[in-house]
Amino acid sequence: PIFRFCIDSRKILKGDVYCALPGKHVNGEEFLEDAFQRGAIAALVSNDYRGPVFGMTIAVENVLETLQDLARTLFLQNRPKHV
């Protein structure tokens, strides 16, 4: 099971999915090896990623938009019910 989604490879815990966001100065894909060594079970990467594979990688068109879609879906599925 997935523990959580994380955008900082330094904060990865066992069971996390690492979301390799592109940045202005650094691309999160540069830290894939570190994320998997820290316990990531999978990583979201850009379709353009051509580097080494250290574990299960899920290539998507836009990592940020995919993370936002996942958050929206999880929120709607787990929305508290008011009585």
PDB file of C-alpha atoms in Angstrom:
ATOM      1  CA  PRO A   1       0.000   0.000   0.000  1.00  0.00           C
ATOM      2  CA  ILE A   2       0.996   3.601  -0.602  1.00  0.00           C
ATOM      3  CA  PHE A   3       1.942   5.475   2.573  1.00  0.00           C
ATOM      4  CA  ARG A   4       1.916   8.987   1.056  1.00  0.00           C
ATOM      5  CA  PHE A   5       3.004  11.111  -1.908  1.00  0.00           C
ATOM      6  CA  CYS A   6       6.168  13.155  -1.364  1.00  0.00           C
ATOM      7  CA  ILE A   7       7.904  15.867  -3.420  1.00  0.00           C
ATOM      8  CA  ASP A   8      11.120  16.057  -1.360  1.00  0.00           C
ATOM      9  CA  SER A   9      13.423  13.059  -1.728  1.00  0.00           C
ATOM     10  CA  ARG A  10      15.067  13.887   1.623  1.00  0.00           C
ATOM     11  CA  LYS A  11      11.744  13.286   3.394  1.00  0.00           C
ATOM     12  CA  ILE A  12      10.875   9.958   1.773  1.00  0.00           C
ATOM     13  CA  LEU A  13       9.719   7.211   4.112  1.00  0.00           C
ATOM     14  CA  LYS A  14       9.201   3.548   3.323  1.00  0.00           C
ATOM     15  CA  GLY A  15       6.062   3.158   1.225  1.00  0.00           C
ATOM     16  CA  ASP A  16       6.025   6.677  -0.247  1.00  0.00           C
ATOM     17  CA  VAL A  17       5.559   7.587  -3.890  1.00  0.00           C
ATOM     18  CA  TYR A  18       8.134  10.185  -4.923  1.00  0.00           C
ATOM     19  CA  CYS A  19       6.820  12.895  -7.247  1.00  0.00           C
ATOM     20  CA  ALA A  20       9.792  14.177  -9.241  1.00  0.00           C
ATOM     21  CA  LEU A  21       8.682  17.741  -9.911  1.00  0.00           C
ATOM     22  CA  PRO A  22      10.620  19.890 -12.345  1.00  0.00           C
ATOM     23  CA  GLY A  23      11.973  23.031 -10.698  1.00  0.00           C
ATOM     24  CA  LYS A  24      13.323  26.367 -11.762  1.00  0.00           C
ATOM     25  CA  HIS A  25      16.876  25.434 -10.751  1.00  0.00           C
ATOM     26  CA  VAL A  26      16.765  21.686 -10.042  1.00  0.00           C
ATOM     27  CA  ASN A  27      14.772  18.839 -11.553  1.00  0.00           C
ATOM     28  CA  GLY A  28      13.375  16.359  -9.027  1.00  0.00           C
ATOM     29  CA  GLU A  29      14.314  13.526 -11.388  1.00  0.00           C
ATOM     30  CA  GLU A  30      17.940  14.098 -10.341  1.00  0.00           C
ATOM     31  CA  PHE A  31      17.024  12.620  -6.934  1.00  0.00           C
ATOM     32  CA  LEU A  32      15.315   9.396  -8.024  1.00  0.00           C
ATOM     33  CA  GLU A  33      18.100   7.156  -6.771  1.00  0.00           C
ATOM     34  CA  ASP A  34      18.039   8.859  -3.369  1.00  0.00           C
ATOM     35  CA  ALA A  35      14.244   8.540  -3.151  1.00  0.00           C
ATOM     36  CA  PHE A  36      14.342   4.801  -3.853  1.00  0.00           C
ATOM     37  CA  GLN A  37      17.231   4.260  -1.421  1.00  0.00           C
ATOM     38  CA  ARG A  38      15.142   5.957   1.273  1.00  0.00           C
ATOM     39  CA  GLY A  39      12.193   3.618   0.671  1.00  0.00           C
ATOM     40  CA  ALA A  40      10.069   4.993  -2.160  1.00  0.00           C
ATOM     41  CA  ILE A  41       7.959   2.260  -3.746  1.00  0.00           C
ATOM     42  CA  ALA A  42       7.403   4.209  -6.971  1.00  0.00           C
ATOM     43  CA  ALA A  43       8.110   7.546  -8.600  1.00  0.00           C
ATOM     44  CA  LEU A  44       6.143   9.843 -10.882  1.00  0.00           C
ATOM     45  CA  VAL A  45       8.401  11.176 -13.646  1.00  0.00           C
ATOM     46  CA  SER A  46       7.949  13.157 -16.830  1.00  0.00           C
ATOM     47  CA  ASN A  47       7.340  11.344 -20.116  1.00  0.00           C
ATOM     48  CA  ASP A  48      10.621  12.932 -21.244  1.00  0.00           C
ATOM     49  CA  TYR A  49      12.705  11.193 -18.546  1.00  0.00           C
ATOM     50  CA  ARG A  50      15.473   9.093 -20.107  1.00  0.00           C
ATOM     51  CA  GLY A  51      17.730   8.517 -17.100  1.00  0.00           C
ATOM     52  CA  PRO A  52      18.419   5.372 -15.109  1.00  0.00           C
ATOM     53  CA  VAL A  53      15.555   3.468 -13.513  1.00  0.00           C
ATOM     54  CA  PHE A  54      15.957   2.613  -9.824  1.00  0.00           C
ATOM     55  CA  GLY A  55      12.480   1.186  -9.203  1.00  0.00           C
ATOM     56  CA  MET A  56       8.916   1.429 -10.461  1.00  0.00           C
ATOM     57  CA  THR A  57       8.595   4.661 -12.406  1.00  0.00           C
ATOM     58  CA  ILE A  58       5.317   5.985 -13.735  1.00  0.00           C
ATOM     59  CA  ALA A  59       5.806   8.328 -16.687  1.00  0.00           C
ATOM     60  CA  VAL A  60       3.175  11.054 -17.013  1.00  0.00           C
ATOM     61  CA  GLU A  61       2.737  14.070 -19.239  1.00  0.00           C
ATOM     62  CA  ASN A  62       2.901  16.562 -16.357  1.00  0.00           C
ATOM     63  CA  VAL A  63       3.974  15.489 -12.854  1.00  0.00           C
ATOM     64  CA  LEU A  64       2.460  18.514 -11.085  1.00  0.00           C
ATOM     65  CA  GLU A  65      -0.919  18.186 -12.806  1.00  0.00           C
ATOM     66  CA  THR A  66      -0.966  14.446 -12.094  1.00  0.00           C
ATOM     67  CA  LEU A  67      -0.242  15.068  -8.408  1.00  0.00           C
ATOM     68  CA  GLN A  68      -3.025  17.675  -8.312  1.00  0.00           C
ATOM     69  CA  ASP A  69      -5.458  15.248  -9.978  1.00  0.00           C
ATOM     70  CA  LEU A  70      -4.564  12.520  -7.467  1.00  0.00           C
ATOM     71  CA  ALA A  71      -5.073  14.896  -4.540  1.00  0.00           C
ATOM     72  CA  ARG A  72      -8.430  16.041  -5.907  1.00  0.00           C
ATOM     73  CA  THR A  73      -9.603  12.464  -6.430  1.00  0.00           C
ATOM     74  CA  LEU A  74      -8.495  11.317  -2.973  1.00  0.00           C
ATOM     75  CA  PHE A  75     -10.177  14.325  -1.360  1.00  0.00           C
ATOM     76  CA  LEU A  76     -13.456  13.704  -3.144  1.00  0.00           C
ATOM     77  CA  GLN A  77     -13.406   9.980  -2.323  1.00  0.00           C
ATOM     78  CA  ASN A  78     -12.656  10.598   1.347  1.00  0.00           C
ATOM     79  CA  ARG A  79     -14.678  13.744   1.937  1.00  0.00           C
ATOM     80  CA  PRO A  80     -16.133  13.795   5.464  1.00  0.00           C
ATOM     81  CA  LYS A  81     -19.870  13.377   5.525  1.00  0.00           C
ATOM     82  CA  HIS A  82     -21.828  15.975   7.502  1.00  0.00           C
ATOM     83  CA  VAL A  83     -24.797  14.719   9.489  1.00  0.00           C
TER      84      VAL A  83
END
